GROMACS .gro file of C-alpha atoms in nm:
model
  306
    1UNK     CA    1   0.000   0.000   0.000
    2UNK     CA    2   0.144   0.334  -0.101
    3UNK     CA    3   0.093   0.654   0.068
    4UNK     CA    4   0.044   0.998  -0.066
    5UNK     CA    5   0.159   1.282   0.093
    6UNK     CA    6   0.036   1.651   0.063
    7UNK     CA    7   0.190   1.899  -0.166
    8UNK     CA    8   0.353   2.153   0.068
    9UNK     CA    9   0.202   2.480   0.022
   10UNK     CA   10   0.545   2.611  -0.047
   11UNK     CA   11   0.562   2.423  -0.297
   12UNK     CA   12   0.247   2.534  -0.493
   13UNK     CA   13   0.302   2.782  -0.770
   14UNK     CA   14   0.013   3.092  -0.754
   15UNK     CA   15  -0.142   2.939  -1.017
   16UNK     CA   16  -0.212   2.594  -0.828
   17UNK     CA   17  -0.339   2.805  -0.521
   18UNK     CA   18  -0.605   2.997  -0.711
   19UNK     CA   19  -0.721   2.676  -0.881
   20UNK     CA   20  -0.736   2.531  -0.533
   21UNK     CA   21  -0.925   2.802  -0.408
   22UNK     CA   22  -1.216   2.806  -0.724
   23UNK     CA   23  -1.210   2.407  -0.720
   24UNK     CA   24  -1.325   2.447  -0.364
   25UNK     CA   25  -1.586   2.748  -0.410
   26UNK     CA   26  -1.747   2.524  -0.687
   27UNK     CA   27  -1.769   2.221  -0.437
   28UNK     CA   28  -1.856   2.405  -0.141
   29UNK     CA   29  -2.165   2.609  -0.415
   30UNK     CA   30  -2.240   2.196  -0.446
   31UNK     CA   31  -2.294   2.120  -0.089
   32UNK     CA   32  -2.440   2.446  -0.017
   33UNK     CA   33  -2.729   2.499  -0.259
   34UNK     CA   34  -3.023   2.320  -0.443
   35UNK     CA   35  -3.001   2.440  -0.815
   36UNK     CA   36  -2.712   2.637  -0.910
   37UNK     CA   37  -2.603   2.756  -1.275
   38UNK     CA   38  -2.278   2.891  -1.437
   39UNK     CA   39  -2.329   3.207  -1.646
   40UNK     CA   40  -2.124   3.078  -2.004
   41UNK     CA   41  -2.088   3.307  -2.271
   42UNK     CA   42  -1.772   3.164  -2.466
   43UNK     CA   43  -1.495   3.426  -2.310
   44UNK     CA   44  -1.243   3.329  -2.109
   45UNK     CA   45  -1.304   3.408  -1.815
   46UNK     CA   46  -1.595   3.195  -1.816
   47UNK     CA   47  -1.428   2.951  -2.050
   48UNK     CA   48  -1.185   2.936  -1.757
   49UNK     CA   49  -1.464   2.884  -1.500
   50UNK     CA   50  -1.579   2.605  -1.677
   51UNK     CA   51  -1.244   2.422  -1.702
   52UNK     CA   52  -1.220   2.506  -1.273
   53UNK     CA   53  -1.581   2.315  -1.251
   54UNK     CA   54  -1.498   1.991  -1.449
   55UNK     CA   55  -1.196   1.980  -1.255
   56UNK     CA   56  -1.374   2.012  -0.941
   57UNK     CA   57  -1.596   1.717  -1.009
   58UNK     CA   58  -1.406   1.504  -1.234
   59UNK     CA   59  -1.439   1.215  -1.318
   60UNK     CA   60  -1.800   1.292  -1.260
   61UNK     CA   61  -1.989   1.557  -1.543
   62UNK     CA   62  -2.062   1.883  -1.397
   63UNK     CA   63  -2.363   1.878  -1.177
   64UNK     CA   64  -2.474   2.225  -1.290
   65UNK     CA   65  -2.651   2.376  -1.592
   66UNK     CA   66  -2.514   2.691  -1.810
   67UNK     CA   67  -2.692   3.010  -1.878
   68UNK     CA   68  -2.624   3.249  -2.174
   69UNK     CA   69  -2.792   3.579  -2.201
   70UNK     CA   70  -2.736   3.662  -2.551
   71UNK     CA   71  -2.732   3.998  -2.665
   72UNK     CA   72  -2.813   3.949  -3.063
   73UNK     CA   73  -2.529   4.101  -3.143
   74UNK     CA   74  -2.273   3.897  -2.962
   75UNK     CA   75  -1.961   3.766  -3.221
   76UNK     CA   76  -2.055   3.502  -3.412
   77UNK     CA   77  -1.744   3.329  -3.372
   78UNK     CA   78  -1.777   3.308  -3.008
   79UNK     CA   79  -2.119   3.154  -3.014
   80UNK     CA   80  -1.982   2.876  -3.210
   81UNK     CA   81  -1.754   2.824  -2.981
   82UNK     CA   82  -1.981   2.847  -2.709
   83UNK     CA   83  -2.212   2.568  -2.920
   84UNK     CA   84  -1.928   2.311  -2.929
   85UNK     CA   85  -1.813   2.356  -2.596
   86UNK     CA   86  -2.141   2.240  -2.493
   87UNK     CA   87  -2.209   1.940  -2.701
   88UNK     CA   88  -1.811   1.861  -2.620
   89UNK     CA   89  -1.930   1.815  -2.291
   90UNK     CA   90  -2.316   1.724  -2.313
   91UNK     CA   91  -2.418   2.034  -2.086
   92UNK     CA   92  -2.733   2.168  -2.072
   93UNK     CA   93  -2.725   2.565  -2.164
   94UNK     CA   94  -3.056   2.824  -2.100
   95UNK     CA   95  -3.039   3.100  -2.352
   96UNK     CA   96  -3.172   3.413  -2.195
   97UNK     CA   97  -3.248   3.630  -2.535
   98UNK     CA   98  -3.249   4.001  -2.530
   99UNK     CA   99  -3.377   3.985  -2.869
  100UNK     CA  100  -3.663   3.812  -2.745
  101UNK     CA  101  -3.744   4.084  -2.492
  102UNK     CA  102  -3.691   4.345  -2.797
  103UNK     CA  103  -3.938   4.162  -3.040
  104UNK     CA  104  -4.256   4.109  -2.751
  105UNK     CA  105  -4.203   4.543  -2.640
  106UNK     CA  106  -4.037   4.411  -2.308
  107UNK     CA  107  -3.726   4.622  -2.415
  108UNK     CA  108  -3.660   4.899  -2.647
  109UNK     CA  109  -3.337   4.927  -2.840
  110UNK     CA  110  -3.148   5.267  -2.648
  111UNK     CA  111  -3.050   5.543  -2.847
  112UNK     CA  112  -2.677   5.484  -2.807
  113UNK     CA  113  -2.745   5.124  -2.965
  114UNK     CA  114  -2.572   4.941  -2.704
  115UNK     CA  115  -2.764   4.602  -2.572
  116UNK     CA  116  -2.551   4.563  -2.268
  117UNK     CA  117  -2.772   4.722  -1.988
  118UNK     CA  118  -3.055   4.573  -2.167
  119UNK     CA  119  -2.937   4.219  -2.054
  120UNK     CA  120  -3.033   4.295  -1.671
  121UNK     CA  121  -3.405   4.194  -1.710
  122UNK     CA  122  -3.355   3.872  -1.928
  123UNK     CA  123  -3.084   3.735  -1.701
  124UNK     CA  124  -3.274   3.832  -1.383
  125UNK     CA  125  -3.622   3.675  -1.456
  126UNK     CA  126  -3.473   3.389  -1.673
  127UNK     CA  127  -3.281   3.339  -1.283
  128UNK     CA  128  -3.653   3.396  -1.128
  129UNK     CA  129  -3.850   3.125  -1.346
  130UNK     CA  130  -3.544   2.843  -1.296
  131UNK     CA  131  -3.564   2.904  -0.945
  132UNK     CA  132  -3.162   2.902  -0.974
  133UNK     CA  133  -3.036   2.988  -0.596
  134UNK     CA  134  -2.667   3.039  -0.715
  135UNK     CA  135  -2.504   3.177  -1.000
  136UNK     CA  136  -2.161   3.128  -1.068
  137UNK     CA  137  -1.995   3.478  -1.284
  138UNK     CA  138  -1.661   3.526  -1.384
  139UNK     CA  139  -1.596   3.863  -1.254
  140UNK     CA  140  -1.265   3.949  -1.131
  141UNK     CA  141  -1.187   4.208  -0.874
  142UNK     CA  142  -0.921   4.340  -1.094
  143UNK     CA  143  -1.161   4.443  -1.396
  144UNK     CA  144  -1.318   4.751  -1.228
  145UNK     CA  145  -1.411   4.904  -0.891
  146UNK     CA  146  -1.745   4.799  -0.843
  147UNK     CA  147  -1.627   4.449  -0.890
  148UNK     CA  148  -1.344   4.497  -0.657
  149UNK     CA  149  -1.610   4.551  -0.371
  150UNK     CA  150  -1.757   4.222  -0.418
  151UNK     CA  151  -1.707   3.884  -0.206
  152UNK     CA  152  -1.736   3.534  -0.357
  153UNK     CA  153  -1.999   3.499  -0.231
  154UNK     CA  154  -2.255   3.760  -0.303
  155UNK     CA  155  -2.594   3.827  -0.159
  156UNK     CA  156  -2.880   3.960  -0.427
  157UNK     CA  157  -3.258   3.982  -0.316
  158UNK     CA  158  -3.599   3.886  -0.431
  159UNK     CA  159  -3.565   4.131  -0.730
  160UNK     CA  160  -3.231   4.019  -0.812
  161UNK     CA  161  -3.082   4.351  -0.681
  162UNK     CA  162  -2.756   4.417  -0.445
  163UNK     CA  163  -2.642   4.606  -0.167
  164UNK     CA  164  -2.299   4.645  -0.157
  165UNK     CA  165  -2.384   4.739   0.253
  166UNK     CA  166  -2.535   4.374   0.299
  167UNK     CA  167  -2.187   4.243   0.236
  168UNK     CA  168  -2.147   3.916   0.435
  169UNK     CA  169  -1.760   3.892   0.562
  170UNK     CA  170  -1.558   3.612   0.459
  171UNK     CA  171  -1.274   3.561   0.717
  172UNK     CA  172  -1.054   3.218   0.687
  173UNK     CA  173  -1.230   3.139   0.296
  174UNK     CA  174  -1.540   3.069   0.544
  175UNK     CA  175  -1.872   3.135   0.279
  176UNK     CA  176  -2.221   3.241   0.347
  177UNK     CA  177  -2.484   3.136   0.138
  178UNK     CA  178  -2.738   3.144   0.357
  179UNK     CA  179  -3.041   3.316   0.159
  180UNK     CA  180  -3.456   3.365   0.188
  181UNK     CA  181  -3.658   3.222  -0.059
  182UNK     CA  182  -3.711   3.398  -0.345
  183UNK     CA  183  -3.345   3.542  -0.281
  184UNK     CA  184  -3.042   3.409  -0.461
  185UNK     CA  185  -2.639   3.458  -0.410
  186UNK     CA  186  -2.403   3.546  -0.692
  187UNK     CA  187  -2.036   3.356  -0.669
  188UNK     CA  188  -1.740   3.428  -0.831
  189UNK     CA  189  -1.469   3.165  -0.795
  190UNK     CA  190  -1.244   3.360  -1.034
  191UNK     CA  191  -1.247   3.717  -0.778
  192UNK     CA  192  -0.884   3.701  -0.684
  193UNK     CA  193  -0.776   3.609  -1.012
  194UNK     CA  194  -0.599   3.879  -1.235
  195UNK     CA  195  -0.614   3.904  -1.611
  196UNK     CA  196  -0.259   3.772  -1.640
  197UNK     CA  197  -0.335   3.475  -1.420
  198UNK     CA  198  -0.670   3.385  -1.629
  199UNK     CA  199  -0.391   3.410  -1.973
  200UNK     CA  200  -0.112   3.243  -1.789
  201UNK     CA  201  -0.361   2.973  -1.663
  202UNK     CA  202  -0.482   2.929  -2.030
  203UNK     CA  203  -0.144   2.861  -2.158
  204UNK     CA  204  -0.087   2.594  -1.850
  205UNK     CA  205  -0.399   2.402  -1.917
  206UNK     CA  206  -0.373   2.465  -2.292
  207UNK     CA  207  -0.764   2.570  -2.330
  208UNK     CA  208  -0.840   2.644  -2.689
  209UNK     CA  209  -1.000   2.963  -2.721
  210UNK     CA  210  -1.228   3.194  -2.996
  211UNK     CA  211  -0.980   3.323  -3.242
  212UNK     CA  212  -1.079   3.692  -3.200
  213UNK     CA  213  -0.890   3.694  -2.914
  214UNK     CA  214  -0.527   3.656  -3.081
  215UNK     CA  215  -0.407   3.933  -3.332
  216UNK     CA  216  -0.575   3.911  -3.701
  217UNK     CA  217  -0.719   4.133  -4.006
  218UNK     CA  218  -1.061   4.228  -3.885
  219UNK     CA  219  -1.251   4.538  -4.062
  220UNK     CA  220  -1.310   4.835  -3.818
  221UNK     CA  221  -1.422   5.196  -3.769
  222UNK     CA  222  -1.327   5.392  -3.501
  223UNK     CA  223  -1.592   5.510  -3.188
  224UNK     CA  224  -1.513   5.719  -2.885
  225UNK     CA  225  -1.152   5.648  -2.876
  226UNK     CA  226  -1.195   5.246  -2.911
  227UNK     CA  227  -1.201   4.945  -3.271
  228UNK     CA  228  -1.547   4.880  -3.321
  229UNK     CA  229  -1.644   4.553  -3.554
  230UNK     CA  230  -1.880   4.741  -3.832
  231UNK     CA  231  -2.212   4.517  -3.847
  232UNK     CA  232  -2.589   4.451  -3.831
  233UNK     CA  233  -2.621   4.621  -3.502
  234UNK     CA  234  -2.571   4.976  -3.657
  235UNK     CA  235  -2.187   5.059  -3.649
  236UNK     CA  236  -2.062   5.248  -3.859
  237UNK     CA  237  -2.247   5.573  -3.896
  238UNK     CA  238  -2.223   5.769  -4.188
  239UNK     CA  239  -1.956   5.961  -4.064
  240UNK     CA  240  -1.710   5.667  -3.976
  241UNK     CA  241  -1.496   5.505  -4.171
  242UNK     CA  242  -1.446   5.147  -4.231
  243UNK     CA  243  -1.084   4.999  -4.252
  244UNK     CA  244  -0.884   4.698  -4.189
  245UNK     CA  245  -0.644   4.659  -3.938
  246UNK     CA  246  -0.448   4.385  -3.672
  247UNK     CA  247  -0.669   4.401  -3.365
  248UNK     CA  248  -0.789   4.141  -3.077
  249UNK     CA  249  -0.999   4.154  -2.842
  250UNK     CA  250  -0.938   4.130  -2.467
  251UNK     CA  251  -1.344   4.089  -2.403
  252UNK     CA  252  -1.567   4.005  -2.572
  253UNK     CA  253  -1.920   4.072  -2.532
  254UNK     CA  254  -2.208   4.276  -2.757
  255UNK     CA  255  -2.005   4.408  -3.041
  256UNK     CA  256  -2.202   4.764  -3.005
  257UNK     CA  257  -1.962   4.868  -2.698
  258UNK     CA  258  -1.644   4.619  -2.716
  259UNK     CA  259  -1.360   4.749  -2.882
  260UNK     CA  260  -1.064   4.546  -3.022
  261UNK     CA  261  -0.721   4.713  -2.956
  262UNK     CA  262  -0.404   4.699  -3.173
  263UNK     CA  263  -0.190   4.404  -3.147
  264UNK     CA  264   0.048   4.171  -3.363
  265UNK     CA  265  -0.006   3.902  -3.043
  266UNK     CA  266  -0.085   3.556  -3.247
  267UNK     CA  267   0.044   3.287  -2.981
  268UNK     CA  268  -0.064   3.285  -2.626
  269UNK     CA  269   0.342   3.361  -2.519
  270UNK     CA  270   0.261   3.683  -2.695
  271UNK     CA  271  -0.042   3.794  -2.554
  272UNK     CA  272   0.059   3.654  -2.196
  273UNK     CA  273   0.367   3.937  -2.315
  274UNK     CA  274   0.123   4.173  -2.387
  275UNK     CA  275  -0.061   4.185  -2.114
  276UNK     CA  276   0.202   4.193  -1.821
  277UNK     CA  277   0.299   4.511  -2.019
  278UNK     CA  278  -0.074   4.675  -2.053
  279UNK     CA  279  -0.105   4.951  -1.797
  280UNK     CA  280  -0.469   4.948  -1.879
  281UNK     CA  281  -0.727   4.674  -1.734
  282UNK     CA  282  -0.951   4.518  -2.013
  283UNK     CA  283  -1.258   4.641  -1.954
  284UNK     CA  284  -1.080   5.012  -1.917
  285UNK     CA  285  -0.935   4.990  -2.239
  286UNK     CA  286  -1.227   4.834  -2.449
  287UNK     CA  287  -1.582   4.857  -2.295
  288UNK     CA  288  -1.744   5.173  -2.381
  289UNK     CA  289  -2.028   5.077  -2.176
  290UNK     CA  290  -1.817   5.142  -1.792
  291UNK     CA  291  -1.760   5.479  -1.950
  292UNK     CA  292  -2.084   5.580  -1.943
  293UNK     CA  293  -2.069   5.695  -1.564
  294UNK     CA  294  -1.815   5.691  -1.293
  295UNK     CA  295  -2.045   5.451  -1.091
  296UNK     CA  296  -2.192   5.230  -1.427
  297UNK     CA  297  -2.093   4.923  -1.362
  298UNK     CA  298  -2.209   4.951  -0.960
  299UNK     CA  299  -2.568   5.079  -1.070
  300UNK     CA  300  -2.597   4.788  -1.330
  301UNK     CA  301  -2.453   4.563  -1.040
  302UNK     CA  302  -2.732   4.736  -0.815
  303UNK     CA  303  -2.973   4.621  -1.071
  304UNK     CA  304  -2.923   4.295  -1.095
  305UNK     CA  305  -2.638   4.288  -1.407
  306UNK     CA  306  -2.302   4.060  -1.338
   0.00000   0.00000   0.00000
């Protein structure tokens, strides 16, 4: 009979502590709640997520469904991605459409054309009707201030809406998912990840990924300082110009307010070399929609948003 010994922690690299700390989030989520779901829209960071949860409960499948809330004018490339990560692993993914909400006079398209804020209702009563009593998002505390303020565990109410003053404390990586009915609790395994660390963890585990995310020709215009991808959900006005150029994207999301940035990065060593040198976060450099406001992304959050 052989004996294995713990890893000393010393031993761990940062990378192997953060994917101890998510592997145990999504178990503890397991024990702790009835019916949770993982928000899965084909990025990475919840491409990453999804990697942490079939680790967690390998060689068993993943005991939780995925949820989408698609925009309409998400990037076709990265919702057939999305598609054959799915049927690669026979999961079971809710599509929450904002078109849907568009077409019935739930929603109305906003003047500025972007469908981000728009996906607050969809997501929220597609959460209500499920009965879902966790969802898992990829935020990361690095990607802007109102995220930052978040624990892993986070507290929303019957209408879906948060109170960053409600926040439950989290001392020794001790949760709290204790919740009324009707109530559910947002958790983000991926909060004290960085950027570099979701890239660096890519490389590791060598997770295929969209290609919009590594450097190619891509036909652009120009909007409020950011790459916009010109198509069917209004870009580019008659006043922008159209031209082709080396981008990639370091979101991805509705292509009305995610820009691509310049890059020649083709290989993951080159984006990982990219990144440690940005001295912008991603969502600073390339989502017009947290420029709205000083305080958009907490009043979505407020709402009920990610």
């Amino acid at each position: 009979m052989t004996t294995t010994l713990p890893v000393p922690v010393a031993a761990l690299t940062h990378l192997d502590v953060l994917e101890s700390e998510a592997v145990h989030i999504f178990r503890e989520v397991a024990g702790e709640f009835e019916k949770p779901v993982i928000l899965f829209s084909g990025g990475k960071d919840s491409i990453v997520m999804l990697r942490l949860a079939l680790k967690a409960f390998a060689p068993a499948p993943v005991p939780f469904t995925l949820l989408h809330v698609d925009t309409g004018h998400n990037f076709p490339e990265v919702i057939a991605y999305r598609d054959r990560i799915v049927a690669a692993h026979g999961l079971r993914l809710h599509v929450a459409s904002v078109q849907d909400y568009i077409d019935s006079g739930k929603l109305r398209e906003r003047p500025d054309g972007t469908r981000n804020p728009l996906q607050t209702l969809p997501l929220t009563e597609k959460i209500a009707s499920e009965k879902f009593d966790a969802v898992f998002g990829g935020g990361r505390r690095d990607e802007e201030k109102a995220r930052a303020k978040e624990r892993v565990f986070s507290l929303r109410d019957e209408f879906s809406q948060w109170d960053p003053r409600r926040q439950r404390p989290e001392l020794w990586q001790l949760y709290n998912g204790r919740h009324a009915p009707g109530e559910h609790v947002r958790v983000f395994p991926l909060s004290n990840w960085t950027e570099l660390d979701v890239w660096q963890y890519i490389a590791r585990e060598h997770i295929p990924l969209p290609q919009i995310y590594f450097a190619h020709q891509r036909p652009v215009f120009k909007r409020s300082g950011m790459w916009l991808t010109a198509g069917d959900w209004g870009g580019p006005k008659d006043d922008e110009t159209v031209e082709m150029r080396q981008v990639r994207y370091r979101t991805v999301g509705d292509m009305s307010c995610t820009g691509a940035v310049d890059s020649t990065a083709t290989t993951l060593d080159a984006v990982i070399a990219e990144i440690a040198a940005s001295r912008l976060t991603e969502r600073g450099a390339t989502r017009a929609d947290d420029k709205l406001s000083e305080a958009a992304m907490e009043d979505r959050k407020r709402e009920g948003y990610f």
